[in-house]
Amino acid sequence: MRTKHVNVLIALAAFVLFSFSCFCISRMTQTSNQLINCRNHILEFKEKILRLKNKTERNRQELINALSKMKYEMTQRENTSTDLVEKKMNTLGKDETVSNNTFEVLKFFFPHLRKVGRIYPDVIIGKEKIGVSFALGISTVSRGNQSYVKQTLNSVVSRMTLSEEKDSVVIVSVADRNEDYLKSVVDMITKRFKRQLKSGSLEVISIPAFFYPNMLHVKQSTEDSGKLESWRIKQVLDFCFLMLYAQPKAMYYLQLEDDIIAKKMYFTKITDFVHNITSNNWFYIEFSILGFIGKLFKSEDLTDFVRFFLMFYKDKPIDLLLGDIFQVKMCNPGETPEKCAERNKQIRIRYKPSLFQHVGIQSSFPGREQYSKTI
């Protein structure tokens, strides 16, 4: 009996051990399958990460190539815009309008221009910058073997701060039909003032030959008086064209010439002086007392000045016409000269000391020398 109980216990223990072994084997098999599945998931995830990494690397390389291409194209455009002398077409299509063209005022005074569709400079280098506070105009013509324009331009642009340069535009107007002189000015500026050209703070324009009336083309006087008269007439017209071009660009316009030196901090002194004037009722400001140099105008008044100059361009040099327009516009009929002179001091403001030094000896009039230095 006892032996029978022992056998039953042994059988039960064997069954329990067998069941436990089966359970363990089942769990191990299940765990193994889970591990295999997990490993497969890990391998699949790793493969996806690798594909994503490869795709990301391709995208990065494509982006680098695209950026390099864009940078190259931008560099090419900048170089092209700096080096290229673009010839502007002076005619409009049938459907185009010139009602907003600032040069339209010229057609009232010169009948030969009424046949021209659009009046605009022949050559423009620069960004055609607008919306700045100051436009500085420099008109230049050939002086034979002597040239001061590089020295003038260097002093004008180098004595501005970067913020002042950003808020201004210097316009060099080549008023000479000599193609060699035009090319020499363009070459000099594109080589020495490349940064200013790229930023838009410096421009070069050329006045079209058709702008001038026939009297300047056909007058062949051999007398010095006749040549001097033609030179003076052309100079007035050169300044008028430049003033009209500059008028829509800035709030103020400063007239300079191509044979002066700007003094240190000249631009800072001009801006401070203008901003500190309490009254806006000024006619113009003189930052030089010599000729037409250093005269500052409000751009909104330039068209009126140009109209007056064109009415009498055959009669007097432009600096004398500037005095005449004051008499016409500002002196009341019957007013005493003393009272008018007193108003003159209030609205024709003179800054002291002068901010520009005249350096040119060889005049733009052939064969003539001038020695006026202190201004």
mmCIF file with all atom_site columns, N, CA and C in Angstrom, residues 112-145:
data_model
loop_
_atom_site.group_PDB
_atom_site.id
_atom_site.type_symbol
_atom_site.label_atom_id
_atom_site.label_alt_id
_atom_site.label_comp_id
_atom_site.label_asym_id
_atom_site.label_entity_id
_atom_site.label_seq_id
_atom_site.pdbx_PDB_ins_code
_atom_site.Cartn_x
_atom_site.Cartn_y
_atom_site.Cartn_z
_atom_site.occupancy
_atom_site.B_iso_or_equiv
_atom_site.pdbx_formal_charge
_atom_site.auth_seq_id
_atom_site.auth_comp_id
_atom_site.auth_asym_id
_atom_site.auth_atom_id
_atom_site.pdbx_PDB_model_num
ATOM 1   N N  . HIS A 1 112 ? 12.081 120.703 -80.997 1.00 0.00 ? 112 HIS A N  1
ATOM 2   C CA . HIS A 1 112 ? 12.660 119.526 -81.664 1.00 0.00 ? 112 HIS A CA 1
ATOM 3   C C  . HIS A 1 112 ? 12.507 118.255 -80.818 1.00 0.00 ? 112 HIS A C  1
ATOM 4   N N  . LEU A 1 113 ? 12.261 118.408 -79.516 1.00 0.00 ? 113 LEU A N  1
ATOM 5   C CA . LEU A 1 113 ? 12.085 117.242 -78.654 1.00 0.00 ? 113 LEU A CA 1
ATOM 6   C C  . LEU A 1 113 ? 10.663 116.686 -78.692 1.00 0.00 ? 113 LEU A C  1
ATOM 7   N N  . ARG A 1 114 ? 9.735  117.443 -79.290 1.00 0.00 ? 114 ARG A N  1
ATOM 8   C CA . ARG A 1 114 ? 8.348  116.977 -79.318 1.00 0.00 ? 114 ARG A CA 1
ATOM 9   C C  . ARG A 1 114 ? 8.163  115.777 -80.241 1.00 0.00 ? 114 ARG A C  1
ATOM 10  N N  . LYS A 1 115 ? 9.135  115.557 -81.110 1.00 0.00 ? 115 LYS A N  1
ATOM 11  C CA . LYS A 1 115 ? 9.077  114.397 -81.997 1.00 0.00 ? 115 LYS A CA 1
ATOM 12  C C  . LYS A 1 115 ? 9.671  113.152 -81.340 1.00 0.00 ? 115 LYS A C  1
ATOM 13  N N  . VAL A 1 116 ? 10.289 113.354 -80.181 1.00 0.00 ? 116 VAL A N  1
ATOM 14  C CA . VAL A 1 116 ? 10.924 112.242 -79.473 1.00 0.00 ? 116 VAL A CA 1
ATOM 15  C C  . VAL A 1 116 ? 9.907  111.613 -78.536 1.00 0.00 ? 116 VAL A C  1
ATOM 16  N N  . GLY A 1 117 ? 9.833  110.285 -78.564 1.00 0.00 ? 117 GLY A N  1
ATOM 17  C CA . GLY A 1 117 ? 8.868  109.608 -77.706 1.00 0.00 ? 117 GLY A CA 1
ATOM 18  C C  . GLY A 1 117 ? 9.195  109.766 -76.241 1.00 0.00 ? 117 GLY A C  1
ATOM 19  N N  . ARG A 1 118 ? 10.322 109.253 -75.852 1.00 0.00 ? 118 ARG A N  1
ATOM 20  C CA . ARG A 1 118 ? 10.712 109.280 -74.446 1.00 0.00 ? 118 ARG A CA 1
ATOM 21  C C  . ARG A 1 118 ? 12.111 109.859 -74.306 1.00 0.00 ? 118 ARG A C  1
ATOM 22  N N  . ILE A 1 119 ? 12.259 110.847 -73.440 1.00 0.00 ? 119 ILE A N  1
ATOM 23  C CA . ILE A 1 119 ? 13.551 111.480 -73.205 1.00 0.00 ? 119 ILE A CA 1
ATOM 24  C C  . ILE A 1 119 ? 14.160 110.845 -71.962 1.00 0.00 ? 119 ILE A C  1
ATOM 25  N N  . TYR A 1 120 ? 15.365 110.312 -72.124 1.00 0.00 ? 120 TYR A N  1
ATOM 26  C CA . TYR A 1 120 ? 16.007 109.626 -71.014 1.00 0.00 ? 120 TYR A CA 1
ATOM 27  C C  . TYR A 1 120 ? 17.501 109.545 -71.302 1.00 0.00 ? 120 TYR A C  1
ATOM 28  N N  . PRO A 1 121 ? 18.338 109.428 -70.257 1.00 0.00 ? 121 PRO A N  1
ATOM 29  C CA . PRO A 1 121 ? 19.780 109.326 -70.502 1.00 0.00 ? 121 PRO A CA 1
ATOM 30  C C  . PRO A 1 121 ? 20.137 108.142 -71.397 1.00 0.00 ? 121 PRO A C  1
ATOM 31  N N  . ASP A 1 122 ? 21.188 108.311 -72.173 1.00 0.00 ? 122 ASP A N  1
ATOM 32  C CA . ASP A 1 122 ? 21.650 107.249 -73.064 1.00 0.00 ? 122 ASP A CA 1
ATOM 33  C C  . ASP A 1 122 ? 22.288 106.101 -72.300 1.00 0.00 ? 122 ASP A C  1
ATOM 34  N N  . VAL A 1 123 ? 23.108 106.424 -71.324 1.00 0.00 ? 123 VAL A N  1
ATOM 35  C CA . VAL A 1 123 ? 23.883 105.411 -70.617 1.00 0.00 ? 123 VAL A CA 1
ATOM 36  C C  . VAL A 1 123 ? 23.583 105.507 -69.127 1.00 0.00 ? 123 VAL A C  1
ATOM 37  N N  . ILE A 1 124 ? 23.273 104.390 -68.539 1.00 0.00 ? 124 ILE A N  1
ATOM 38  C CA . ILE A 1 124 ? 23.053 104.353 -67.097 1.00 0.00 ? 124 ILE A CA 1
ATOM 39  C C  . ILE A 1 124 ? 23.803 103.173 -66.512 1.00 0.00 ? 124 ILE A C  1
ATOM 40  N N  . ILE A 1 125 ? 24.626 103.441 -65.502 1.00 0.00 ? 125 ILE A N  1
ATOM 41  C CA . ILE A 1 125 ? 25.270 102.397 -64.729 1.00 0.00 ? 125 ILE A CA 1
ATOM 42  C C  . ILE A 1 125 ? 24.846 102.599 -63.282 1.00 0.00 ? 125 ILE A C  1
ATOM 43  N N  . GLY A 1 126 ? 24.311 101.577 -62.659 1.00 0.00 ? 126 GLY A N  1
ATOM 44  C CA . GLY A 1 126 ? 23.875 101.695 -61.284 1.00 0.00 ? 126 GLY A CA 1
ATOM 45  C C  . GLY A 1 126 ? 22.521 101.043 -61.090 1.00 0.00 ? 126 GLY A C  1
ATOM 46  N N  . LYS A 1 127 ? 21.959 101.228 -59.908 1.00 0.00 ? 127 LYS A N  1
ATOM 47  C CA . LYS A 1 127 ? 20.709 100.585 -59.522 1.00 0.00 ? 127 LYS A CA 1
ATOM 48  C C  . LYS A 1 127 ? 19.495 101.487 -59.710 1.00 0.00 ? 127 LYS A C  1
ATOM 49  N N  . GLU A 1 128 ? 19.700 102.717 -60.197 1.00 0.00 ? 128 GLU A N  1
ATOM 50  C CA . GLU A 1 128 ? 18.613 103.698 -60.343 1.00 0.00 ? 128 GLU A CA 1
ATOM 51  C C  . GLU A 1 128 ? 17.857 103.835 -59.019 1.00 0.00 ? 128 GLU A C  1
ATOM 52  N N  . LYS A 1 129 ? 18.621 104.142 -58.004 1.00 0.00 ? 129 LYS A N  1
ATOM 53  C CA . LYS A 1 129 ? 18.139 104.232 -56.624 1.00 0.00 ? 129 LYS A CA 1
ATOM 54  C C  . LYS A 1 129 ? 17.178 105.407 -56.429 1.00 0.00 ? 129 LYS A C  1
ATOM 55  N N  . ILE A 1 130 ? 16.132 105.203 -55.641 1.00 0.00 ? 130 ILE A N  1
ATOM 56  C CA . ILE A 1 130 ? 15.176 106.259 -55.314 1.00 0.00 ? 130 ILE A CA 1
ATOM 57  C C  . ILE A 1 130 ? 14.854 106.176 -53.824 1.00 0.00 ? 130 ILE A C  1
ATOM 58  N N  . GLY A 1 131 ? 14.105 107.186 -53.345 1.00 0.00 ? 131 GLY A N  1
ATOM 59  C CA . GLY A 1 131 ? 13.627 107.158 -51.969 1.00 0.00 ? 131 GLY A CA 1
ATOM 60  C C  . GLY A 1 131 ? 14.666 107.486 -50.926 1.00 0.00 ? 131 GLY A C  1
ATOM 61  N N  . VAL A 1 132 ? 15.712 108.239 -51.301 1.00 0.00 ? 132 VAL A N  1
ATOM 62  C CA . VAL A 1 132 ? 16.747 108.618 -50.341 1.00 0.00 ? 132 VAL A CA 1
ATOM 63  C C  . VAL A 1 132 ? 16.573 110.087 -49.954 1.00 0.00 ? 132 VAL A C  1
ATOM 64  N N  . SER A 1 133 ? 17.366 110.528 -48.994 1.00 0.00 ? 133 SER A N  1
ATOM 65  C CA . SER A 1 133 ? 17.257 111.915 -48.531 1.00 0.00 ? 133 SER A CA 1
ATOM 66  C C  . SER A 1 133 ? 18.001 112.885 -49.437 1.00 0.00 ? 133 SER A C  1
ATOM 67  N N  . PHE A 1 134 ? 19.180 112.482 -49.936 1.00 0.00 ? 134 PHE A N  1
ATOM 68  C CA . PHE A 1 134 ? 20.017 113.404 -50.702 1.00 0.00 ? 134 PHE A CA 1
ATOM 69  C C  . PHE A 1 134 ? 20.468 112.787 -52.032 1.00 0.00 ? 134 PHE A C  1
ATOM 70  N N  . ALA A 1 135 ? 20.361 113.589 -53.084 1.00 0.00 ? 135 ALA A N  1
ATOM 71  C CA . ALA A 1 135 ? 20.966 113.269 -54.373 1.00 0.00 ? 135 ALA A CA 1
ATOM 72  C C  . ALA A 1 135 ? 22.045 114.307 -54.645 1.00 0.00 ? 135 ALA A C  1
ATOM 73  N N  . LEU A 1 136 ? 23.232 113.865 -55.020 1.00 0.00 ? 136 LEU A N  1
ATOM 74  C CA . LEU A 1 136 ? 24.357 114.753 -55.297 1.00 0.00 ? 136 LEU A CA 1
ATOM 75  C C  . LEU A 1 136 ? 24.686 114.654 -56.779 1.00 0.00 ? 136 LEU A C  1
ATOM 76  N N  . GLY A 1 137 ? 24.616 115.775 -57.491 1.00 0.00 ? 137 GLY A N  1
ATOM 77  C CA . GLY A 1 137 ? 24.837 115.770 -58.926 1.00 0.00 ? 137 GLY A CA 1
ATOM 78  C C  . GLY A 1 137 ? 26.180 116.339 -59.314 1.00 0.00 ? 137 GLY A C  1
ATOM 79  N N  . ILE A 1 138 ? 26.937 115.589 -60.135 1.00 0.00 ? 138 ILE A N  1
ATOM 80  C CA . ILE A 1 138 ? 28.235 116.038 -60.643 1.00 0.00 ? 138 ILE A CA 1
ATOM 81  C C  . ILE A 1 138 ? 28.207 115.950 -62.161 1.00 0.00 ? 138 ILE A C  1
ATOM 82  N N  . SER A 1 139 ? 28.263 117.087 -62.828 1.00 0.00 ? 139 SER A N  1
ATOM 83  C CA . SER A 1 139 ? 28.306 117.124 -64.283 1.00 0.00 ? 139 SER A CA 1
ATOM 84  C C  . SER A 1 139 ? 29.767 117.203 -64.730 1.00 0.00 ? 139 SER A C  1
ATOM 85  N N  . THR A 1 140 ? 30.143 116.387 -65.724 1.00 0.00 ? 140 THR A N  1
ATOM 86  C CA . THR A 1 140 ? 31.537 116.372 -66.146 1.00 0.00 ? 140 THR A CA 1
ATOM 87  C C  . THR A 1 140 ? 31.651 116.387 -67.661 1.00 0.00 ? 140 THR A C  1
ATOM 88  N N  . VAL A 1 141 ? 32.655 117.112 -68.148 1.00 0.00 ? 141 VAL A N  1
ATOM 89  C CA . VAL A 1 141 ? 32.999 117.140 -69.566 1.00 0.00 ? 141 VAL A CA 1
ATOM 90  C C  . VAL A 1 141 ? 34.512 117.020 -69.682 1.00 0.00 ? 141 VAL A C  1
ATOM 91  N N  . SER A 1 142 ? 34.979 116.703 -70.873 1.00 0.00 ? 142 SER A N  1
ATOM 92  C CA . SER A 1 142 ? 36.406 116.544 -71.098 1.00 0.00 ? 142 SER A CA 1
ATOM 93  C C  . SER A 1 142 ? 37.123 117.885 -70.953 1.00 0.00 ? 142 SER A C  1
ATOM 94  N N  . ARG A 1 143 ? 38.281 117.841 -70.292 1.00 0.00 ? 143 ARG A N  1
ATOM 95  C CA . ARG A 1 143 ? 39.132 119.031 -70.157 1.00 0.00 ? 143 ARG A CA 1
ATOM 96  C C  . ARG A 1 143 ? 40.475 118.796 -70.857 1.00 0.00 ? 143 ARG A C  1
ATOM 97  N N  . GLY A 1 144 ? 40.440 118.077 -71.960 1.00 0.00 ? 144 GLY A N  1
ATOM 98  C CA . GLY A 1 144 ? 41.669 117.794 -72.691 1.00 0.00 ? 144 GLY A CA 1
ATOM 99  C C  . GLY A 1 144 ? 42.509 116.772 -71.952 1.00 0.00 ? 144 GLY A C  1
ATOM 100 N N  . ASN A 1 145 ? 43.759 117.114 -71.706 1.00 0.00 ? 145 ASN A N  1
ATOM 101 C CA . ASN A 1 145 ? 44.679 116.189 -71.046 1.00 0.00 ? 145 ASN A CA 1
ATOM 102 C C  . ASN A 1 145 ? 44.559 116.198 -69.529 1.00 0.00 ? 145 ASN A C  1
#
